Short mmCIF file of C-alpha atoms in Angstrom, two decimals:
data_model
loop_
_atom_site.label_atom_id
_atom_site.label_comp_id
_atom_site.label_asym_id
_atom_site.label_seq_id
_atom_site.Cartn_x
_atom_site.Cartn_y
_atom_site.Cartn_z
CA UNK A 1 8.59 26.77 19.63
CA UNK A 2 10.08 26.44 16.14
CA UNK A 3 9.10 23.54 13.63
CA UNK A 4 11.87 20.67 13.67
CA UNK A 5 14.57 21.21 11.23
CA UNK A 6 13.43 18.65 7.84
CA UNK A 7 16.29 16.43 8.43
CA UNK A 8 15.41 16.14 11.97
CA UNK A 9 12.13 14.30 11.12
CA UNK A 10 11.15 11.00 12.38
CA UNK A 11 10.79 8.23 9.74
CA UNK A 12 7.12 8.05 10.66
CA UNK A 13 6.55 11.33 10.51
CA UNK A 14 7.73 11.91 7.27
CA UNK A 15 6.31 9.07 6.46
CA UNK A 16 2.59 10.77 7.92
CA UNK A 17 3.29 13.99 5.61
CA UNK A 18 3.71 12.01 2.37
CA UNK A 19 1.02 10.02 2.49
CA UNK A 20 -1.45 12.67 4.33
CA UNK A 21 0.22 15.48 1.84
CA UNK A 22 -3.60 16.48 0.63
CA UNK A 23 -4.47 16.76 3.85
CA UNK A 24 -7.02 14.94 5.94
CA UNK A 25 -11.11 14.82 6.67
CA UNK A 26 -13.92 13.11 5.19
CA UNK A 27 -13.76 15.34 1.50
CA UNK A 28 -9.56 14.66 1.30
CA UNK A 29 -8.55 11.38 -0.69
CA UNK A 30 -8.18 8.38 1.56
CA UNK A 31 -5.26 6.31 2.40
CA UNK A 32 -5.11 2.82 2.79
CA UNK A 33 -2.00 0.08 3.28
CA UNK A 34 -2.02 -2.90 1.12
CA UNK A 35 -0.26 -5.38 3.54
CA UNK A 36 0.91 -8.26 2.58
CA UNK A 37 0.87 -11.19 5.55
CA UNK A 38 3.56 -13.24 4.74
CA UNK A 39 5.83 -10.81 4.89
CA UNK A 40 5.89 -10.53 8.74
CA UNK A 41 4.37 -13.13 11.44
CA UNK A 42 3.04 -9.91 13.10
CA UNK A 43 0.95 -7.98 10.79
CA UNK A 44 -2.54 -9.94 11.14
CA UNK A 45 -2.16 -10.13 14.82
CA UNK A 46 -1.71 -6.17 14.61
CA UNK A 47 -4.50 -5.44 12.33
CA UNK A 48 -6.49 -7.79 14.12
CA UNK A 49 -6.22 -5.92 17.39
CA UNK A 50 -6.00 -2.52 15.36
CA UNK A 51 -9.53 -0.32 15.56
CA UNK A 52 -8.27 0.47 12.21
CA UNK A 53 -11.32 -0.37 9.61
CA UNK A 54 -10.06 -3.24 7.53
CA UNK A 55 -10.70 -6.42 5.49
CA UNK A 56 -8.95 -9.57 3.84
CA UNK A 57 -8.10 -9.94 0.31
CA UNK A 58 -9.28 -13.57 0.25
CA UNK A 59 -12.99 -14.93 0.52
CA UNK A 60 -14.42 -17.16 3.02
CA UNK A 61 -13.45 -19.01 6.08
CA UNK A 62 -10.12 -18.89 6.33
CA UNK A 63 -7.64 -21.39 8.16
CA UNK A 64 -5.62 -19.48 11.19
CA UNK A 65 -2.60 -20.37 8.68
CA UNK A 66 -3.67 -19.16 6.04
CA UNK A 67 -5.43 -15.98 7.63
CA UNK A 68 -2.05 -15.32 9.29
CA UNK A 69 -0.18 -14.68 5.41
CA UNK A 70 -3.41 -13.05 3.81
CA UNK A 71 -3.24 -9.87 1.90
CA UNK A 72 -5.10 -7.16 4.16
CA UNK A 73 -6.45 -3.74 3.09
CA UNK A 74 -5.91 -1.37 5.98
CA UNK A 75 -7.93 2.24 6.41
CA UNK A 76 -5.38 4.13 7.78
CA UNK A 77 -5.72 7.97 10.14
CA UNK A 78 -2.89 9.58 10.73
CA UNK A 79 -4.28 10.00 14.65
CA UNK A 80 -4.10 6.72 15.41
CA UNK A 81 -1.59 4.83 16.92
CA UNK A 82 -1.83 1.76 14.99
CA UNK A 83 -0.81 3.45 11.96
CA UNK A 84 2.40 4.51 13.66
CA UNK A 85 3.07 1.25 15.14
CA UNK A 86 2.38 0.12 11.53
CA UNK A 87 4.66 2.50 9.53
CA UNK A 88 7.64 1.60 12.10
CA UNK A 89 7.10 -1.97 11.82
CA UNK A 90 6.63 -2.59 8.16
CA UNK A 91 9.34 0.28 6.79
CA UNK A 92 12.18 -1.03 4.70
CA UNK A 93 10.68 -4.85 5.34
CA UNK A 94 8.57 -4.63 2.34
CA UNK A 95 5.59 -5.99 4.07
CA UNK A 96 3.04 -3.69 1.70
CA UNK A 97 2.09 -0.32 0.13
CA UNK A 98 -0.18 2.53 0.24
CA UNK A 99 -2.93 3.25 -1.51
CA UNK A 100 -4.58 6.24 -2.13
CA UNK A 101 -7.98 6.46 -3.27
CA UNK A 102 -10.59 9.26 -3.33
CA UNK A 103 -13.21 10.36 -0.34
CA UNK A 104 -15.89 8.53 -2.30
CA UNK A 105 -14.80 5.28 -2.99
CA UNK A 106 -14.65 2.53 0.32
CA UNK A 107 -12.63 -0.08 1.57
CA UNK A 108 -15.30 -2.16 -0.01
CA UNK A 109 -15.17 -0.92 -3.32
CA UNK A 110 -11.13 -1.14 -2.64
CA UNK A 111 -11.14 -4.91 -1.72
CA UNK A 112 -13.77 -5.68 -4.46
CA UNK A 113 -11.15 -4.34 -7.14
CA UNK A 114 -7.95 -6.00 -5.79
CA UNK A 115 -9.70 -9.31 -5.48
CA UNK A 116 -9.36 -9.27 -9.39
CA UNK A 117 -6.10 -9.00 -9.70
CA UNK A 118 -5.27 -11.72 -7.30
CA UNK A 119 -5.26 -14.40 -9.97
CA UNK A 120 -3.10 -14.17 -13.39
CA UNK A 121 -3.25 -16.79 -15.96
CA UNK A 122 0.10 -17.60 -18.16
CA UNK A 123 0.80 -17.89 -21.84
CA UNK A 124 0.07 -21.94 -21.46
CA UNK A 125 -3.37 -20.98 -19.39
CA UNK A 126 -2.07 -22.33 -16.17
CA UNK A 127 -3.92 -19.86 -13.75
CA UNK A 128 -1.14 -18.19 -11.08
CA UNK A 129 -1.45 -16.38 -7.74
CA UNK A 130 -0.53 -12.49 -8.18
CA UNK A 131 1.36 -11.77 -5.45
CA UNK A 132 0.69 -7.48 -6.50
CA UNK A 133 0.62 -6.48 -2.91
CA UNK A 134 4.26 -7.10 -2.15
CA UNK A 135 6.23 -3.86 -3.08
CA UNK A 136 8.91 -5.31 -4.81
CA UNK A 137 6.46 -6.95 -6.75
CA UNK A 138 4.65 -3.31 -7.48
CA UNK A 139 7.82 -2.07 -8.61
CA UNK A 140 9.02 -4.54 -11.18
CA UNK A 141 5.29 -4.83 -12.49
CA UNK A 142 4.23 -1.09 -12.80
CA UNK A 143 7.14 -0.08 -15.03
CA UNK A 144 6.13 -2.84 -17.56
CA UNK A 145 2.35 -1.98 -17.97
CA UNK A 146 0.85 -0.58 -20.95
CA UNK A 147 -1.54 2.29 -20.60
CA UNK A 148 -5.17 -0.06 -20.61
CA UNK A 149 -3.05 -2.48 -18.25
CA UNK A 150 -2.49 0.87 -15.62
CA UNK A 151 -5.46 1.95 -16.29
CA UNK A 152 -6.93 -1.85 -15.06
CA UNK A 153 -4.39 -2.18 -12.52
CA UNK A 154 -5.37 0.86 -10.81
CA UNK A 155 -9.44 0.67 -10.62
CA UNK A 156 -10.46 3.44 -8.65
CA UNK A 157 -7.25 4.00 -6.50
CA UNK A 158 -4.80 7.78 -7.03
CA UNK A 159 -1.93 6.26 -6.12
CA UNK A 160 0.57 3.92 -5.28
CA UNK A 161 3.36 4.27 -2.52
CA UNK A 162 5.94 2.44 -1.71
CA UNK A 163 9.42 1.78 0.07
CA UNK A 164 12.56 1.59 -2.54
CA UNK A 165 15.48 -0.44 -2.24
CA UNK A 166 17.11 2.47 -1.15
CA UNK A 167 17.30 3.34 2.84
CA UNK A 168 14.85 7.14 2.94
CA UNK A 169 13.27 7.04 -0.09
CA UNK A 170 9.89 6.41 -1.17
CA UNK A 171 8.06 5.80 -5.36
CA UNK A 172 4.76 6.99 -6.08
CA UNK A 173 3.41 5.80 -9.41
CA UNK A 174 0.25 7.50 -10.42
CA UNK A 175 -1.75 7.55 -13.77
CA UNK A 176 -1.91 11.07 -15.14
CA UNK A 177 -4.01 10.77 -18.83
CA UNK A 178 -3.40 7.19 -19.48
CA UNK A 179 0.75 6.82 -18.67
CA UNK A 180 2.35 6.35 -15.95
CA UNK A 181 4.14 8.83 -13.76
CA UNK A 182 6.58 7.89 -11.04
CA UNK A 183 8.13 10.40 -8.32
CA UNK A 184 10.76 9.33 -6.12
CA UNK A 185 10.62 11.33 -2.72
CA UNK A 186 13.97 11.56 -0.41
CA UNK A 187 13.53 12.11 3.39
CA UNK A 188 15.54 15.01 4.39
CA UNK A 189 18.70 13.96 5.76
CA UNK A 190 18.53 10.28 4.93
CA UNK A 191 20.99 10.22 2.61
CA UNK A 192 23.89 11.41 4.48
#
C-alpha cells in the first residue's frame, strides 16, 4: 500500500508529524499542550478523564469554577487517543499551544516555570494576570520580546507551536543564539 498523497492528510495527522517531527521515545524532546480552560467548557473535563500525565497552572484548592477555566499543562503521546481527540477539538479555536521541551526536563519543571509568568506587573505597579497560554496572546507577545525577555519567556522549553489566523497553517517560534526565529508551516493542500 502506498503512503497517502501530502494533501490527502488528516488535520490531526499532520498535526502528529509537526509536533512529533524529531521523532518519539524517552531520549526525543517532549511535547506538551499549554491549554488554556476558558477557552472551551470541555477541555478540563477532557484532561480530567485523559490518562494523559498533566497538572494545573494555578496552586491550591481550586473552586470547580475556577478549575473549569485553569491553564493546564498536558504531556502529550502521539499513541494515545486523547491527544487526537485533543488536536480535533482545540484546532483553529485557539484553546492553547504546544510546547516542546527536551527528554530531561518534566512536566514539573514545566509547570514550575510557567507559574512565573502568570503574573505581570504594569508601568503604575498594578500587578496583572498574564493570560501567555492563549495563542493569540503568544503571537502578539513573542514578536515584541527582546532577546533576555525570550530567553526568560522560554525557561527550559525548544519551542513554541501554535495555530495562525489562517485556516492550515501553523508558527513555531524558537530561540536560536539569543533571537527569535519563527517558521510558518502550511498543511499540504489547505490552501486551495
Amino acid at each position: 500500500m502506498s503512503a497517502p498523497h501530502e494533501s490527502d492528510l488528516s488535520l490531526v495527522t499532520w498535526l502528529i508529524r509537526e509536533l512529533w517531527s524529531a521523532g518519539k521515545g524517552p531520549q526525543a524532546p517532549q511535547v506538551y499542550a499549554l491549554l488554556d480552560g476558558a477557552r472551551d467548557d470541555r477541555i478540563e473535563p477532557m484532561i480530567r478523564l485523559s490518562k494523559a500525565d498533566f497538572t494545573c497552572l494555578y496552586a491550591g484548592r481550586l473552586t470547580p469554577a475556577l478549575s473549569a477555566v485553569a491553564p493546564y499543562l498536558v504531556h502529550l503521546d502521539p499513541d494515545q487517543a486523547f491527544t487526537g481527540s485533543l488536536l480535533d477539538l482545540g484546532w483553529g479555536a485557539s484553546c492553547g499551544y504546544f510546547v516542546i521541551a527536551p527528554s530531561d526536563v518534566s512536566l514539573r519543571q514545566l509547570r514550575r516555570h510557567f507559574r512565573t509568568l502568570l503574573k505581570v506587573v504594569d508601568f503604575e505597579g498594578n500587578e496583572l494576570a498574564f493570560r501567555f497560554y492563549d495563542p493569540r496572546v503568544l503571537r502578539t507577545y513573542l514578536p515584541t520580546c527582546m532577546p533576555e525577555e525570550l530567553k526568560a519567556f522560554f525557561g527550559p522549553s525548544l519551542l513554541f507551536i501554535a495555530e495562525t489566523t489562517t485556516e492550515g497553517t501553523l508558527v513555531a517560534y524558537s530561540i536560536d543564539s539569543g533571537a527569535q526565529r519563527c517558521t510558518l508551516q502550511i498543511r499540504p493542500g489547505s490552501l486551495k
